């Protein structure tokens, strides 16, 4: 079997602050196959964005990748993004892996035209003339279905709406036909109707261009609509991983179950009160001992859950869960 | 655009009238007048007798109350006449023309050096932010920023004119030139440059320290913004991120600073010109206040105020050029 | 009830300032600067007890006196010493006129206003003058061309430097906050007038304005100088206050206060000002530094308070015509420099400790 497009192994990213060493990402492993969409789900503060940033080594001081590997395989060649020299990494950033951020309002440079900013992405990775880069930018604007692309090419970001800006961000990310797009909460800051359009666009582009997507979101609805595989993250660790179909039909981890129950379901037959998970994601300086979810877990049992950290087990083919009592809870 | 400019200029004119009115009133309220201050201080025996003084005051139009004097002054200004200096017996325009060259020589060179050095220093400081060498230069710049010009000038004078006297490194203590006007041109240039070194140094270092810290602070703020992350995610190298993406954004506050330095370019520094007895505008201002030379005070005030207002307008216009989000209308 | 609770919640709690203090404490340089400012304050307050020729305390003819207070204010020195013809020299006169007397002397027996003569203090030679006035055992920082001790001048100059900073910035701060608050809060034509006024004062070169004002006040004293520095240095503070008020008057808690029927003045000074205080405090701290600089330059140009006021700038002024007496430059120069530096560092520390944007970034 060929190596997956991206394989993250035991990634540990820590922040060294006045509160000490804070492991925001604590031993995360993920893999994405070519052309697939992997959803990384979790509440805010669980480390999913840091995972995304770590992939392209964009975590800024005081954050640092402490250990682990990120193997990226393209055109039969594998490189470890954690150790590869900066110069080679820059070839990957924007060239082989594109990235989309949460805040379209502030993610574009206010003093350059959007045409300029897309063309820059092209010129950084391909030996093309200015006019070629510009026509490529125009092509990209057509591709992301921005209205009036010819005029918008010379517009400044402040002249566009949030949804339009996110389309521009996608155009930048896709400008060099990357193998993978990392989309960090691409729709969170947008209106619901625009959200759907952007997700549809991403999905459409994936099927047309064959680009794999790592979709980071806190919204399980988004995952259900677009993803092939799902990983659920909690307090710096993956707690459950399976195919989307499997995860939604047979969730095993109490946290996943909680997340699913916390979703408002429009066509639910029993319209009982919405369930919530009590408490909040603990910050890295207060990670509990044992299973990090146990203080919020209704199934937690002492002394196991608060002492012994559970490992990520494969309970059925392709379905991993980090819980001592996953089978019992679900039987 | 045109209406905007017209409105600004009209508003500026009103401001000018108020400023000159205030300064004129203030100047005329200073005790004494050009005749008493000038003659009385130098030699009490040459004090004018009251009748002569009265006659002289009438000649200069100083016998009437100051609001009348102001109206006379401003109506002449509208006709393009700044009047004649009372104590120096020459037209104010000519006086300013004589002094503007030496001042621009100092402040123009200083302004150039300041920006020429401050931009690389600011870029360097934010590229190496937090490291030992950057912290050290940062501390030195901070110290320089707090170092009073007049203390620095005295130190430089002691070092280069007293301690290093009769060595290779001796620099002239004050004045602009020791050579007579018939000396060869290049020798005179060299002599003036020699005299200008200390004043230029004094005028450069404070502004340099301020500007490079200003640039660094602005760069650090820009570097934290989301679009810098986008640029890095595109694959731009650190240098390109800093110069192309971040610095381009810091130009916005920088043009404001540049616009505000316009009056200082021509106005010069009272203190530096006074210490080094440099025959420039700042010194002229200082002396004209001491001599109660009203026409010169007013001429200089008018020039300063026009330049300040023009600098602000220029800054706003440049602002709309470097920041596409700003529209002057 | 609920609304007023909200107002209370929106005010910067004590937590804000103690948080700011926590952040400030983490900066060693800022703490060092703050320590230096405290040190200067102590020197300023106890100046007559550190250097002087008048006893700190003395018992004379059975009564206790504090003649050193005469350095702060002539009239605080008991008239009995004038009546008994002390003529400013205490050590000999005390012993001669009352053998029973005793006195506690300042740490350094030197005077900031006059030359100490031979044997004025038992066994002490006369202060050297001109080229002989190098720093020496008795004159730690040397003497000026007339033989007056520089150390004593420096110590007494500290009082003036700090007073200049506080008094002029107190005045500038009050004017600036008032003008800015009026413009920012009321907007409209009030804002038009106050903004114009600020702009006009900004357009006139500060030094020229100050020089003209000093010429206008007939008998310059140090207090008038301070008032003039304050009266010309408020523009920056006014602009900042205006911006803060413009921002804050739109916030929910001001709306809530208005809804409870609070008057304009009350809203401005009870509700908005405490919130605008941190950003306004920063330019005031920097302003103290610049006021000290301005006073220094004025004295240096010979426009400062008249002699015998011992300000650092006036010592520098006397150095201008005596460049070979380097100690006349080094010590007062260092004094002004370190004081200005310390205030700037405190200001910067304050800025970093209270600026919400910088704070977010540190997270």
Short mmCIF file of C-alpha atoms in Angstrom, two decimals, chain C residues 11 24 35 51 84 88 99 107 111 118 126 174 276 278-279 307 336-337 356 359:
data_model
loop_
_atom_site.label_atom_id
_atom_site.label_comp_id
_atom_site.label_asym_id
_atom_site.label_seq_id
_atom_site.Cartn_x
_atom_site.Cartn_y
_atom_site.Cartn_z
CA UNK C 11 -15.64 49.90 35.39
CA UNK C 24 4.67 45.67 35.27
CA UNK C 35 13.19 52.36 41.85
CA UNK C 51 23.50 68.76 51.39
CA UNK C 84 21.13 87.31 65.88
CA UNK C 88 23.80 82.12 56.91
CA UNK C 99 27.75 77.43 73.97
CA UNK C 107 25.26 64.64 55.46
CA UNK C 111 25.69 74.99 49.99
CA UNK C 118 37.69 78.77 54.77
CA UNK C 126 37.75 77.24 51.12
CA UNK C 174 -5.85 68.67 33.83
CA UNK C 276 -9.81 56.23 29.92
CA UNK C 278 -4.80 54.01 31.74
CA UNK C 279 -4.22 55.20 28.16
CA UNK C 307 19.51 82.55 40.02
CA UNK C 336 18.88 65.00 33.46
CA UNK C 337 19.57 62.02 31.23
CA UNK C 356 -5.07 45.70 25.88
CA UNK C 359 -1.65 42.26 26.43
#
